[in-house]
PDB file of C-alpha atoms in Angstrom:
ATOM      1  CA  MET A   1      19.800   9.748   4.324  1.00 91.00           C
ATOM      2  CA  THR A   2      17.669   7.127   2.416  1.00 95.00           C
ATOM      3  CA  LEU A   3      14.018   7.082   2.872  1.00 96.00           C
ATOM      4  CA  ARG A   4      14.294   3.799   4.586  1.00 96.00           C
ATOM      5  CA  ALA A   5      16.777   5.280   7.256  1.00 96.00           C
ATOM      6  CA  TYR A   6      14.470   8.127   7.726  1.00 96.00           C
ATOM      7  CA  ILE A   7      11.354   5.800   8.279  1.00 96.00           C
ATOM      8  CA  GLU A   8      13.297   3.657  10.769  1.00 96.00           C
ATOM      9  CA  THR A   9      14.433   6.827  12.745  1.00 97.00           C
ATOM     10  CA  GLU A  10      11.156   8.676  12.590  1.00 96.00           C
ATOM     11  CA  PHE A  11       8.992   5.651  13.536  1.00 96.00           C
ATOM     12  CA  ALA A  12      11.320   4.166  16.219  1.00 95.00           C
ATOM     13  CA  ASN A  13       8.846   4.854  18.912  1.00 95.00           C
ATOM     14  CA  ALA A  14       5.762   3.991  16.877  1.00 95.00           C
ATOM     15  CA  ASN A  15       3.584   0.919  17.087  1.00 94.00           C
ATOM     16  CA  PRO A  16       5.680  -1.972  15.641  1.00 95.00           C
ATOM     17  CA  ILE A  17       3.939  -4.419  13.084  1.00 96.00           C
ATOM     18  CA  GLU A  18       6.888  -6.547  12.343  1.00 95.00           C
ATOM     19  CA  ASP A  19       7.868  -9.890  10.742  1.00 96.00           C
ATOM     20  CA  ARG A  20       4.227 -11.158  10.134  1.00 95.00           C
ATOM     21  CA  THR A  21       2.043 -12.399   7.232  1.00 95.00           C
ATOM     22  CA  PHE A  22      -1.622 -11.373   7.021  1.00 94.00           C
ATOM     23  CA  THR A  23      -4.238 -12.747   4.682  1.00 92.00           C
ATOM     24  CA  LYS A  24      -8.103 -12.279   4.610  1.00 90.00           C
ATOM     25  CA  PRO A  25      -9.677 -13.185   1.365  1.00 86.00           C
ATOM     26  CA  GLY A  26     -12.374 -10.621   0.355  1.00 84.00           C
ATOM     27  CA  PHE A  27     -11.401  -8.146   2.970  1.00 89.00           C
ATOM     28  CA  ASP A  28      -8.504  -6.033   4.390  1.00 91.00           C
ATOM     29  CA  ALA A  29      -5.480  -8.341   5.228  1.00 92.00           C
ATOM     30  CA  LEU A  30      -4.161  -5.591   7.517  1.00 93.00           C
ATOM     31  CA  ARG A  31      -6.000  -2.610   8.817  1.00 92.00           C
ATOM     32  CA  VAL A  32      -3.697  -0.304  10.590  1.00 93.00           C
ATOM     33  CA  PRO A  33      -5.582   1.631  13.543  1.00 90.00           C
ATOM     34  CA  ALA A  34      -2.754   4.010  14.724  1.00 92.00           C
ATOM     35  CA  ARG A  35       0.613   5.442  13.955  1.00 94.00           C
ATOM     36  CA  SER A  36       2.845   2.490  13.083  1.00 95.00           C
ATOM     37  CA  LEU A  37       6.010   1.240  11.596  1.00 96.00           C
ATOM     38  CA  ILE A  38       5.146  -1.722   9.298  1.00 95.00           C
ATOM     39  CA  ARG A  39       8.522  -3.756   8.779  1.00 95.00           C
ATOM     40  CA  ASN A  40       9.166  -7.096   7.122  1.00 95.00           C
ATOM     41  CA  VAL A  41       5.296  -7.712   6.594  1.00 95.00           C
ATOM     42  CA  LYS A  42       3.843  -9.901   3.820  1.00 93.00           C
ATOM     43  CA  THR A  43       0.074  -9.706   2.985  1.00 92.00           C
ATOM     44  CA  HIS A  44      -1.601 -11.922   0.334  1.00 90.00           C
ATOM     45  CA  ASP A  45      -4.937 -12.981  -1.017  1.00 89.00           C
ATOM     46  CA  ALA A  46      -7.066 -10.147   0.262  1.00 90.00           C
ATOM     47  CA  LYS A  47      -9.135  -7.185  -1.239  1.00 90.00           C
ATOM     48  CA  TYR A  48      -6.794  -4.661   0.254  1.00 91.00           C
ATOM     49  CA  GLY A  49      -3.076  -5.718   1.390  1.00 92.00           C
ATOM     50  CA  CYS A  50      -3.125  -2.820   3.923  1.00 94.00           C
ATOM     51  CA  LYS A  51      -5.566  -0.188   4.766  1.00 93.00           C
ATOM     52  CA  LYS A  52      -4.813   2.825   6.935  1.00 92.00           C
ATOM     53  CA  GLY A  53      -7.804   3.503   9.309  1.00 87.00           C
ATOM     54  CA  PHE A  54      -6.609   6.627  11.168  1.00 91.00           C
ATOM     55  CA  ASN A  55      -5.531  10.159  10.579  1.00 90.00           C
ATOM     56  CA  GLY A  56      -1.728  10.572  11.123  1.00 91.00           C
ATOM     57  CA  ASP A  57       1.529   9.163   9.710  1.00 93.00           C
ATOM     58  CA  LEU A  58       2.444   5.529   8.637  1.00 94.00           C
ATOM     59  CA  GLY A  59       5.706   3.972   7.719  1.00 96.00           C
ATOM     60  CA  PHE A  60       6.496   0.967   5.727  1.00 95.00           C
ATOM     61  CA  VAL A  61       9.904  -0.833   5.235  1.00 96.00           C
ATOM     62  CA  ASN A  62      10.061  -4.017   3.306  1.00 95.00           C
ATOM     63  CA  PHE A  63       6.299  -4.597   2.644  1.00 95.00           C
ATOM     64  CA  SER A  64       4.890  -6.958   0.070  1.00 94.00           C
ATOM     65  CA  PHE A  65       1.528  -7.675  -1.150  1.00 92.00           C
ATOM     66  CA  VAL A  66       0.714 -10.543  -3.736  1.00 90.00           C
ATOM     67  CA  ASN A  67      -2.575 -12.042  -5.105  1.00 88.00           C
ATOM     68  CA  LEU A  68      -5.468  -9.710  -4.941  1.00 83.00           C
ATOM     69  CA  ALA A  69      -8.655 -11.686  -3.947  1.00 83.00           C
ATOM     70  CA  PRO A  70     -11.640  -9.207  -3.941  1.00 81.00           C
ATOM     71  CA  ARG A  71     -15.153 -10.022  -3.907  1.00 82.00           C
ATOM     72  CA  ASP A  72     -16.109  -7.042  -6.102  1.00 85.00           C
ATOM     73  CA  ALA A  73     -14.548  -4.631  -8.577  1.00 84.00           C
ATOM     74  CA  TRP A  74     -12.270  -2.720  -6.042  1.00 86.00           C
ATOM     75  CA  GLY A  75      -8.920  -3.573  -4.475  1.00 87.00           C
ATOM     76  CA  ALA A  76      -5.349  -2.449  -3.994  1.00 90.00           C
ATOM     77  CA  GLY A  77      -1.950  -3.335  -2.318  1.00 90.00           C
ATOM     78  CA  TYR A  78      -2.312  -0.266  -0.084  1.00 92.00           C
ATOM     79  CA  VAL A  79      -5.195   2.274   0.352  1.00 92.00           C
ATOM     80  CA  THR A  80      -5.863   5.229   2.395  1.00 90.00           C
ATOM     81  CA  THR A  81      -8.499   8.081   2.498  1.00 84.00           C
ATOM     82  CA  LYS A  82      -7.160   9.405   5.753  1.00 86.00           C
ATOM     83  CA  THR A  83      -5.086  12.497   6.414  1.00 88.00           C
ATOM     84  CA  GLY A  84      -1.341  12.499   7.165  1.00 90.00           C
ATOM     85  CA  ASN A  85       1.708  11.084   5.497  1.00 92.00           C
ATOM     86  CA  THR A  86       2.642   7.711   4.182  1.00 93.00           C
ATOM     87  CA  PHE A  87       6.333   6.758   3.875  1.00 94.00           C
ATOM     88  CA  MET A  88       7.187   3.605   1.953  1.00 95.00           C
ATOM     89  CA  ALA A  89      10.616   2.043   1.238  1.00 94.00           C
ATOM     90  CA  ASP A  90      11.353  -1.324  -0.277  1.00 94.00           C
ATOM     91  CA  ALA A  91       7.857  -2.450  -1.266  1.00 93.00           C
ATOM     92  CA  PHE A  92       6.740  -5.051  -3.794  1.00 92.00           C
ATOM     93  CA  ILE A  93       2.987  -4.934  -4.693  1.00 90.00           C
ATOM     94  CA  ASP A  94       1.763  -7.487  -7.279  1.00 88.00           C
ATOM     95  CA  LEU A  95      -1.986  -7.968  -7.709  1.00 83.00           C
ATOM     96  CA  GLY A  96      -1.594 -11.158  -9.669  1.00 79.00           C
ATOM     97  CA  ALA A  97      -1.973 -12.025 -13.271  1.00 66.00           C
ATOM     98  CA  ALA A  98      -5.253 -13.952 -12.820  1.00 66.00           C
ATOM     99  CA  TYR A  99      -7.513 -10.754 -13.283  1.00 65.00           C
ATOM    100  CA  GLY A 100      -6.299  -9.571 -16.811  1.00 66.00           C
ATOM    101  CA  GLY A 101      -6.372  -5.989 -17.938  1.00 71.00           C
ATOM    102  CA  PHE A 102      -8.564  -2.954 -17.238  1.00 75.00           C
ATOM    103  CA  THR A 103     -12.182  -3.182 -18.566  1.00 81.00           C
ATOM    104  CA  ASN A 104     -14.106  -0.363 -16.824  1.00 83.00           C
ATOM    105  CA  TYR A 105     -14.388   1.375 -13.381  1.00 80.00           C
ATOM    106  CA  ARG A 106     -17.432  -0.767 -12.490  1.00 82.00           C
ATOM    107  CA  THR A 107     -15.690  -4.036 -12.995  1.00 81.00           C
ATOM    108  CA  THR A 108     -11.935  -3.632 -12.733  1.00 79.00           C
ATOM    109  CA  ASN A 109     -11.005  -0.802 -10.378  1.00 83.00           C
ATOM    110  CA  ARG A 110      -8.018  -2.457  -8.808  1.00 85.00           C
ATOM    111  CA  ASP A 111      -4.822  -0.308  -8.175  1.00 88.00           C
ATOM    112  CA  GLY A 112      -1.241  -1.045  -6.877  1.00 89.00           C
ATOM    113  CA  ILE A 113      -1.514   1.935  -4.442  1.00 91.00           C
ATOM    114  CA  THR A 114      -4.683   4.153  -3.811  1.00 90.00           C
ATOM    115  CA  ILE A 115      -4.078   7.498  -2.006  1.00 89.00           C
ATOM    116  CA  GLY A 116      -6.855   9.957  -1.017  1.00 83.00           C
ATOM    117  CA  SER A 117      -6.761  13.704  -1.407  1.00 78.00           C
ATOM    118  CA  SER A 118      -5.508  14.531   2.260  1.00 74.00           C
ATOM    119  CA  GLU A 119      -2.573  12.294   2.094  1.00 82.00           C
ATOM    120  CA  ASN A 120       1.132  13.072   1.406  1.00 90.00           C
ATOM    121  CA  PHE A 121       2.943  10.003  -0.045  1.00 92.00           C
ATOM    122  CA  TYR A 122       6.614   9.519  -0.224  1.00 94.00           C
ATOM    123  CA  GLY A 123       8.182   6.312  -1.674  1.00 94.00           C
ATOM    124  CA  GLU A 124      11.444   4.722  -2.600  1.00 95.00           C
ATOM    125  CA  ASP A 125      12.399   1.398  -4.168  1.00 95.00           C
ATOM    126  CA  ILE A 126       8.735   0.390  -5.027  1.00 94.00           C
ATOM    127  CA  THR A 127       7.769  -2.189  -7.556  1.00 93.00           C
ATOM    128  CA  LEU A 128       4.176  -2.507  -8.864  1.00 91.00           C
ATOM    129  CA  GLY A 129       2.904  -5.338 -10.971  1.00 88.00           C
ATOM    130  CA  HIS A 130      -0.338  -6.577 -12.594  1.00 84.00           C
ATOM    131  CA  PHE A 131      -2.464  -3.755 -11.572  1.00 82.00           C
ATOM    132  CA  GLN A 132      -5.614  -3.307 -13.552  1.00 80.00           C
ATOM    133  CA  ASP A 133      -6.615   0.457 -13.212  1.00 83.00           C
ATOM    134  CA  GLY A 134      -3.491   2.157 -12.275  1.00 84.00           C
ATOM    135  CA  GLY A 135      -0.182   1.471 -10.584  1.00 88.00           C
ATOM    136  CA  ILE A 136      -0.813   4.517  -8.407  1.00 91.00           C
ATOM    137  CA  ASP A 137      -4.254   6.033  -8.187  1.00 90.00           C
ATOM    138  CA  SER A 138      -3.292   9.344  -6.295  1.00 90.00           C
ATOM    139  CA  LYS A 139      -5.269  12.342  -5.491  1.00 88.00           C
ATOM    140  CA  SER A 140      -2.661  13.445  -2.913  1.00 87.00           C
ATOM    141  CA  LYS A 141      -1.553  16.911  -2.316  1.00 84.00           C
ATOM    142  CA  ASN A 142       2.149  15.921  -2.483  1.00 90.00           C
ATOM    143  CA  MET A 143       3.799  12.766  -3.933  1.00 92.00           C
ATOM    144  CA  GLN A 144       7.473  12.120  -4.155  1.00 94.00           C
ATOM    145  CA  LEU A 145       8.990   8.954  -5.591  1.00 94.00           C
ATOM    146  CA  ASN A 146      12.360   7.604  -6.165  1.00 95.00           C
ATOM    147  CA  ARG A 147      13.100   4.446  -8.252  1.00 94.00           C
ATOM    148  CA  LEU A 148       9.388   3.261  -8.975  1.00 93.00           C
ATOM    149  CA  LEU A 149       9.133   0.219 -11.302  1.00 91.00           C
ATOM    150  CA  CYS A 150       5.859  -0.656 -12.820  1.00 89.00           C
ATOM    151  CA  GLU A 151       5.548  -3.995 -14.623  1.00 82.00           C
ATOM    152  CA  TRP A 152       2.706  -5.342 -16.378  1.00 69.00           C
TER     153      TRP A 152
END
């Protein structure tokens, strides 16, 4: 079974966030408050493309974030500091070429994906581009990835 098929089965009864586009320059384009299936969602021009705001599991299928627009040194396509599991399949996260390369943590701390220490992360078919600090900044207990592509 592919991770995509697992997510669609496991999250069949979860809160659906589907077929939408979110943007909010300088802030979180999409803040998820409860167990959800995020499917066919695009976020752009924000500090964080998607921020998990609860303890529990979250599933993504066909998620994209382009063009970081922070008001400070921090940002990411997806960020969580909560507990639980994140499952992500078929994702494209590109922070945008406008910001250049990494300088230091005070001025360019922008990752493709940021995962806190209490989270488990499972990903398949993920493309990350134009990140400044790290493609994935992970402090997770467990991470499993299949077909991860990082482009600069």
